[in-house]
PDB file of C-alpha atoms in Angstrom:
ATOM      1  CA  MET A   1       0.237   0.109  -0.080  1.00  0.00           C
ATOM      2  CA  THR A   2       1.004   3.428  -0.731  1.00  0.00           C
ATOM      3  CA  SER A   3       1.620   5.576   2.357  1.00  0.00           C
ATOM      4  CA  ARG A   4       1.822   9.617   1.890  1.00  0.00           C
ATOM      5  CA  VAL A   5       3.228  11.714   4.232  1.00  0.00           C
ATOM      6  CA  MET A   6       3.283  15.689   4.648  1.00  0.00           C
ATOM      7  CA  LEU A   7       6.025  17.026   5.965  1.00  0.00           C
ATOM      8  CA  ILE A   8       5.047  20.385   7.391  1.00  0.00           C
ATOM      9  CA  SER A   9       7.857  22.694   8.776  1.00  0.00           C
ATOM     10  CA  PRO A  10       7.004  25.252  11.605  1.00  0.00           C
ATOM     11  CA  ALA A  11       5.756  28.331  11.770  1.00  0.00           C
ATOM     12  CA  ILE A  12       7.916  31.455  12.343  1.00  0.00           C
ATOM     13  CA  SER A  13       9.759  31.838  15.905  1.00  0.00           C
ATOM     14  CA  ALA A  14      12.181  34.075  17.569  1.00  0.00           C
ATOM     15  CA  ALA A  15      15.186  32.121  16.548  1.00  0.00           C
ATOM     16  CA  LEU A  16      14.432  31.447  13.327  1.00  0.00           C
ATOM     17  CA  ARG A  17      14.216  35.303  12.616  1.00  0.00           C
ATOM     18  CA  GLU A  18      17.704  35.646  15.157  1.00  0.00           C
ATOM     19  CA  ALA A  19      19.308  32.711  12.654  1.00  0.00           C
ATOM     20  CA  ARG A  20      19.941  31.055  16.426  1.00  0.00           C
ATOM     21  CA  PHE A  21      20.388  27.517  16.885  1.00  0.00           C
ATOM     22  CA  ASP A  22      16.918  26.442  18.451  1.00  0.00           C
ATOM     23  CA  ASP A  23      16.682  26.858  22.286  1.00  0.00           C
ATOM     24  CA  ASP A  24      12.770  25.867  22.336  1.00  0.00           C
ATOM     25  CA  CYS A  25      11.528  29.246  22.058  1.00  0.00           C
ATOM     26  CA  PRO A  26       7.760  29.465  21.155  1.00  0.00           C
ATOM     27  CA  LEU A  27       6.086  30.919  18.013  1.00  0.00           C
ATOM     28  CA  ASP A  28       6.297  34.997  17.960  1.00  0.00           C
ATOM     29  CA  GLU A  29       2.807  36.361  16.667  1.00  0.00           C
ATOM     30  CA  SER A  30       3.040  36.330  13.400  1.00  0.00           C
ATOM     31  CA  GLY A  31       3.990  32.884  12.977  1.00  0.00           C
ATOM     32  CA  LEU A  32       0.906  31.875  15.241  1.00  0.00           C
ATOM     33  CA  ARG A  33      -1.185  34.110  13.022  1.00  0.00           C
ATOM     34  CA  LEU A  34       0.165  33.168   9.690  1.00  0.00           C
ATOM     35  CA  ALA A  35      -0.857  29.287  11.128  1.00  0.00           C
ATOM     36  CA  ARG A  36      -4.102  29.703  12.307  1.00  0.00           C
ATOM     37  CA  VAL A  37      -5.292  31.124   8.741  1.00  0.00           C
ATOM     38  CA  ALA A  38      -3.516  27.709   7.190  1.00  0.00           C
ATOM     39  CA  ALA A  39      -5.953  25.707   9.796  1.00  0.00           C
ATOM     40  CA  GLY A  40      -8.671  24.040   7.494  1.00  0.00           C
ATOM     41  CA  THR A  41      -6.548  24.041   4.326  1.00  0.00           C
ATOM     42  CA  LEU A  42      -4.813  20.619   5.245  1.00  0.00           C
ATOM     43  CA  PRO A  43      -6.008  17.612   3.479  1.00  0.00           C
ATOM     44  CA  PRO A  44      -7.979  15.028   5.571  1.00  0.00           C
ATOM     45  CA  VAL A  45      -5.074  12.593   7.353  1.00  0.00           C
ATOM     46  CA  SER A  46      -5.295   9.411   9.476  1.00  0.00           C
ATOM     47  CA  ARG A  47      -2.706  10.196  11.715  1.00  0.00           C
ATOM     48  CA  VAL A  48      -0.080  12.970  12.699  1.00  0.00           C
ATOM     49  CA  TRP A  49       3.179  13.266  14.354  1.00  0.00           C
ATOM     50  CA  VAL A  50       4.681  16.568  15.909  1.00  0.00           C
ATOM     51  CA  SER A  51       8.260  16.754  16.839  1.00  0.00           C
ATOM     52  CA  PRO A  52       8.531  17.676  20.642  1.00  0.00           C
ATOM     53  CA  THR A  53      10.088  21.165  20.257  1.00  0.00           C
ATOM     54  CA  VAL A  54       7.714  24.328  21.474  1.00  0.00           C
ATOM     55  CA  ARG A  55       7.698  25.473  18.016  1.00  0.00           C
ATOM     56  CA  CYS A  56       6.380  21.966  16.001  1.00  0.00           C
ATOM     57  CA  ARG A  57       3.520  21.598  18.864  1.00  0.00           C
ATOM     58  CA  GLU A  58       2.542  25.264  18.656  1.00  0.00           C
ATOM     59  CA  THR A  59       2.530  24.969  14.904  1.00  0.00           C
ATOM     60  CA  ALA A  60       0.390  21.666  15.024  1.00  0.00           C
ATOM     61  CA  GLN A  61      -1.951  23.163  17.829  1.00  0.00           C
ATOM     62  CA  ALA A  62      -2.616  26.621  15.369  1.00  0.00           C
ATOM     63  CA  LEU A  63      -3.307  24.344  12.649  1.00  0.00           C
ATOM     64  CA  ALA A  64      -5.937  22.768  14.241  1.00  0.00           C
ATOM     65  CA  LEU A  65      -4.047  18.910  14.161  1.00  0.00           C
ATOM     66  CA  ASP A  66      -5.740  18.119  17.527  1.00  0.00           C
ATOM     67  CA  THR A  67      -5.251  14.414  17.322  1.00  0.00           C
ATOM     68  CA  VAL A  68      -1.559  13.837  17.589  1.00  0.00           C
ATOM     69  CA  SER A  69      -0.993  10.069  17.606  1.00  0.00           C
ATOM     70  CA  GLY A  70       2.682  10.336  18.271  1.00  0.00           C
ATOM     71  CA  PRO A  71       6.095  11.884  18.402  1.00  0.00           C
ATOM     72  CA  GLY A  72       7.734  12.678  15.241  1.00  0.00           C
ATOM     73  CA  PRO A  73      11.617  12.998  15.035  1.00  0.00           C
ATOM     74  CA  ALA A  74      13.232  15.720  17.206  1.00  0.00           C
ATOM     75  CA  GLY A  75      15.208  18.371  15.376  1.00  0.00           C
ATOM     76  CA  LEU A  76      19.116  18.486  15.398  1.00  0.00           C
ATOM     77  CA  ASP A  77      20.822  18.608  18.461  1.00  0.00           C
ATOM     78  CA  ALA A  78      23.162  21.267  18.212  1.00  0.00           C
ATOM     79  CA  GLY A  79      25.239  20.322  21.388  1.00  0.00           C
ATOM     80  CA  ARG A  80      27.056  23.592  22.857  1.00  0.00           C
ATOM     81  CA  TRP A  81      25.491  26.020  20.685  1.00  0.00           C
ATOM     82  CA  ARG A  82      21.755  25.766  21.240  1.00  0.00           C
ATOM     83  CA  GLY A  83      20.680  29.257  21.935  1.00  0.00           C
ATOM     84  CA  ALA A  84      23.391  31.259  20.396  1.00  0.00           C
ATOM     85  CA  THR A  85      23.402  32.653  17.239  1.00  0.00           C
ATOM     86  CA  LEU A  86      25.145  31.886  14.024  1.00  0.00           C
ATOM     87  CA  THR A  87      27.387  35.266  14.464  1.00  0.00           C
ATOM     88  CA  GLU A  88      28.097  34.025  17.765  1.00  0.00           C
ATOM     89  CA  VAL A  89      29.270  30.752  16.561  1.00  0.00           C
ATOM     90  CA  THR A  90      31.483  32.304  13.651  1.00  0.00           C
ATOM     91  CA  GLU A  91      33.137  34.700  16.168  1.00  0.00           C
ATOM     92  CA  LYS A  92      34.284  32.346  18.686  1.00  0.00           C
ATOM     93  CA  GLU A  93      34.602  28.917  16.711  1.00  0.00           C
ATOM     94  CA  PRO A  94      34.993  29.774  13.378  1.00  0.00           C
ATOM     95  CA  GLU A  95      37.164  26.611  12.407  1.00  0.00           C
ATOM     96  CA  ALA A  96      34.854  24.128  13.959  1.00  0.00           C
ATOM     97  CA  LEU A  97      31.598  25.907  12.609  1.00  0.00           C
ATOM     98  CA  ALA A  98      33.322  25.724   9.151  1.00  0.00           C
ATOM     99  CA  GLN A  99      34.223  21.884   9.971  1.00  0.00           C
ATOM    100  CA  TRP A 100      30.309  21.118  10.499  1.00  0.00           C
ATOM    101  CA  LEU A 101      29.205  23.026   7.412  1.00  0.00           C
ATOM    102  CA  THR A 102      31.843  20.933   5.279  1.00  0.00           C
ATOM    103  CA  ASP A 103      31.953  17.531   6.554  1.00  0.00           C
ATOM    104  CA  PRO A 104      28.671  15.535   7.496  1.00  0.00           C
ATOM    105  CA  GLN A 105      29.928  13.190   9.679  1.00  0.00           C
ATOM    106  CA  SER A 106      31.645  16.059  12.123  1.00  0.00           C
ATOM    107  CA  ALA A 107      29.667  17.306  15.081  1.00  0.00           C
ATOM    108  CA  PRO A 108      32.260  19.796  16.732  1.00  0.00           C
ATOM    109  CA  HIS A 109      29.941  21.081  19.340  1.00  0.00           C
ATOM    110  CA  GLY A 110      29.221  17.798  20.663  1.00  0.00           C
ATOM    111  CA  GLY A 111      25.785  16.982  19.317  1.00  0.00           C
ATOM    112  CA  GLU A 112      24.443  15.180  16.318  1.00  0.00           C
ATOM    113  CA  SER A 113      26.386  15.365  13.232  1.00  0.00           C
ATOM    114  CA  VAL A 114      24.208  16.079   9.829  1.00  0.00           C
ATOM    115  CA  HIS A 115      24.955  12.422   9.330  1.00  0.00           C
ATOM    116  CA  ALA A 116      23.505  10.847  12.154  1.00  0.00           C
ATOM    117  CA  LEU A 117      20.633  12.920  11.292  1.00  0.00           C
ATOM    118  CA  CYS A 118      19.990  11.979   8.132  1.00  0.00           C
ATOM    119  CA  ASP A 119      20.462   7.880   9.289  1.00  0.00           C
ATOM    120  CA  ARG A 120      17.893   8.643  12.498  1.00  0.00           C
ATOM    121  CA  VAL A 121      15.199  10.231  10.427  1.00  0.00           C
ATOM    122  CA  ALA A 122      15.722   7.736   7.621  1.00  0.00           C
ATOM    123  CA  ARG A 123      14.918   5.044  10.276  1.00  0.00           C
ATOM    124  CA  TRP A 124      11.998   6.831  10.918  1.00  0.00           C
ATOM    125  CA  LEU A 125      10.547   7.476   7.949  1.00  0.00           C
ATOM    126  CA  ASP A 126      10.953   3.997   6.772  1.00  0.00           C
ATOM    127  CA  ASP A 127       9.955   2.372  10.522  1.00  0.00           C
ATOM    128  CA  THR A 128       7.055   4.384  11.502  1.00  0.00           C
ATOM    129  CA  ALA A 129       5.546   6.458   8.812  1.00  0.00           C
ATOM    130  CA  ALA A 130       6.070   3.637   6.113  1.00  0.00           C
ATOM    131  CA  GLN A 131       3.373   1.438   7.806  1.00  0.00           C
ATOM    132  CA  VAL A 132       0.719   3.679   7.704  1.00  0.00           C
ATOM    133  CA  THR A 133      -1.747   3.761   4.835  1.00  0.00           C
ATOM    134  CA  GLY A 134      -3.168   6.748   3.470  1.00  0.00           C
ATOM    135  CA  ARG A 135      -2.324  10.105   4.560  1.00  0.00           C
ATOM    136  CA  SER A 136      -0.094  11.595   7.161  1.00  0.00           C
ATOM    137  CA  ILE A 137       1.264  14.669   8.772  1.00  0.00           C
ATOM    138  CA  ALA A 138       4.409  15.191  10.598  1.00  0.00           C
ATOM    139  CA  VAL A 139       4.712  19.181  11.896  1.00  0.00           C
ATOM    140  CA  VAL A 140       8.496  18.707  12.324  1.00  0.00           C
ATOM    141  CA  GLU A 141      12.177  21.334  12.647  1.00  0.00           C
ATOM    142  CA  PRO A 142      13.378  22.352   9.092  1.00  0.00           C
ATOM    143  CA  GLU A 143      16.218  20.227   9.351  1.00  0.00           C
ATOM    144  CA  VAL A 144      14.227  16.730   9.204  1.00  0.00           C
ATOM    145  CA  VAL A 145      12.586  17.946   6.128  1.00  0.00           C
ATOM    146  CA  ARG A 146      16.441  18.486   4.875  1.00  0.00           C
ATOM    147  CA  ALA A 147      17.713  14.849   5.859  1.00  0.00           C
ATOM    148  CA  VAL A 148      14.661  13.239   4.509  1.00  0.00           C
ATOM    149  CA  THR A 149      14.846  14.921   1.290  1.00  0.00           C
ATOM    150  CA  VAL A 150      18.466  14.110   1.198  1.00  0.00           C
ATOM    151  CA  ARG A 151      17.455  10.146   1.822  1.00  0.00           C
ATOM    152  CA  VAL A 152      14.642   9.932  -0.284  1.00  0.00           C
ATOM    153  CA  LEU A 153      16.388  11.232  -3.469  1.00  0.00           C
ATOM    154  CA  GLY A 154      19.671   9.691  -2.752  1.00  0.00           C
ATOM    155  CA  ALA A 155      21.453  12.887  -2.665  1.00  0.00           C
ATOM    156  CA  PRO A 156      24.918  13.241  -0.914  1.00  0.00           C
ATOM    157  CA  GLU A 157      24.611  14.517   2.650  1.00  0.00           C
ATOM    158  CA  SER A 158      26.755  17.635   1.282  1.00  0.00           C
ATOM    159  CA  ALA A 159      23.844  18.446  -0.408  1.00  0.00           C
ATOM    160  CA  PHE A 160      21.783  18.981   2.867  1.00  0.00           C
ATOM    161  CA  TRP A 161      22.855  22.932   3.703  1.00  0.00           C
ATOM    162  CA  ARG A 162      21.147  23.684  -0.032  1.00  0.00           C
ATOM    163  CA  ILE A 163      18.176  22.607   1.009  1.00  0.00           C
ATOM    164  CA  ASP A 164      15.935  25.837   2.165  1.00  0.00           C
ATOM    165  CA  VAL A 165      12.723  25.188   3.780  1.00  0.00           C
ATOM    166  CA  PRO A 166      10.753  28.102   4.630  1.00  0.00           C
ATOM    167  CA  PRO A 167       8.190  28.459   7.882  1.00  0.00           C
ATOM    168  CA  LEU A 168       4.947  26.581   6.971  1.00  0.00           C
ATOM    169  CA  THR A 169       5.881  24.481   3.857  1.00  0.00           C
ATOM    170  CA  ALA A 170       4.910  21.160   2.982  1.00  0.00           C
ATOM    171  CA  THR A 171       7.295  18.442   1.577  1.00  0.00           C
ATOM    172  CA  GLU A 172       4.838  15.541   0.601  1.00  0.00           C
ATOM    173  CA  LEU A 173       6.213  11.460   0.171  1.00  0.00           C
ATOM    174  CA  SER A 174       3.954   9.150  -1.437  1.00  0.00           C
ATOM    175  CA  GLY A 175       5.499   5.678  -1.690  1.00  0.00           C
ATOM    176  CA  ARG A 176       6.710   3.373   0.821  1.00  0.00           C
ATOM    177  CA  ALA A 177       9.840   1.979   2.720  1.00  0.00           C
ATOM    178  CA  GLY A 178      13.020   2.067   0.252  1.00  0.00           C
ATOM    179  CA  ARG A 179      10.962   4.135  -2.745  1.00  0.00           C
ATOM    180  CA  TRP A 180       9.780   7.716  -2.353  1.00  0.00           C
ATOM    181  CA  ASN A 181       8.876  10.036  -4.293  1.00  0.00           C
ATOM    182  CA  VAL A 182       9.277  13.917  -3.073  1.00  0.00           C
ATOM    183  CA  ARG A 183       6.926  17.112  -3.722  1.00  0.00           C
ATOM    184  CA  VAL A 184       8.644  19.841  -2.259  1.00  0.00           C
ATOM    185  CA  GLY A 185       7.736  23.025  -0.840  1.00  0.00           C
ATOM    186  CA  GLY A 186       3.925  23.302  -0.729  1.00  0.00           C
ATOM    187  CA  ARG A 187       2.850  26.767   0.896  1.00  0.00           C
ATOM    188  CA  LEU A 188       0.522  26.257   3.389  1.00  0.00           C
ATOM    189  CA  GLY A 189      -3.087  28.055   3.435  1.00  0.00           C
ATOM    190  CA  ALA A 190      -3.088  27.137  -0.568  1.00  0.00           C
ATOM    191  CA  PRO A 191      -6.390  25.835  -1.731  1.00  0.00           C
ATOM    192  CA  HIS A 192      -6.840  21.910  -1.182  1.00  0.00           C
ATOM    193  CA  GLY A 193      -6.451  21.370  -4.761  1.00  0.00           C
ATOM    194  CA  GLU A 194      -2.668  22.364  -4.556  1.00  0.00           C
ATOM    195  CA  TYR A 195      -2.090  19.048  -2.313  1.00  0.00           C
ATOM    196  CA  GLU A 196      -4.514  16.657  -4.136  1.00  0.00           C
ATOM    197  CA  GLU A 197      -2.737  14.045  -6.897  1.00  0.00           C
TER     198      GLU A 197
END
């Protein structure tokens, strides 16, 4: 049976606006407003997963995704860089940041490497999402969307940083374990027809 999984990136938060490694801050007012506007435009689904961050949970609530089936995959563990801005890390640890951005196996912050994230998210997709027939939604961090896209397309992990995932966009997967098709960048709030096959 074919599974369809819509990955929704969270609405805007202060961390996203400030290019800060997520520190579990809530959505800002404009993010909440835009997510509420998009509520009701999503197709019916059989299952909903939500990443554990505040911004993902608040996005799901604002989208009126009230019946959550379980946790979605967590975002990348940024270790000691959590809460710091990209500018701050660049000033304090430029070599470490450059290493992290160019070597997917590297985790100089003491957290998770891009490689480890891609592996973890691919396992979630094949072990969890592929087991559900029909359409599902997962509200997940942008880096989870990047990791899924890299693995589904069989792209090198170096492509991870070349994938932009704007707030409140949908990336749709269809297929089954081991073989997925991807449709990227659907804007939430669009009419139902844009999500239909």
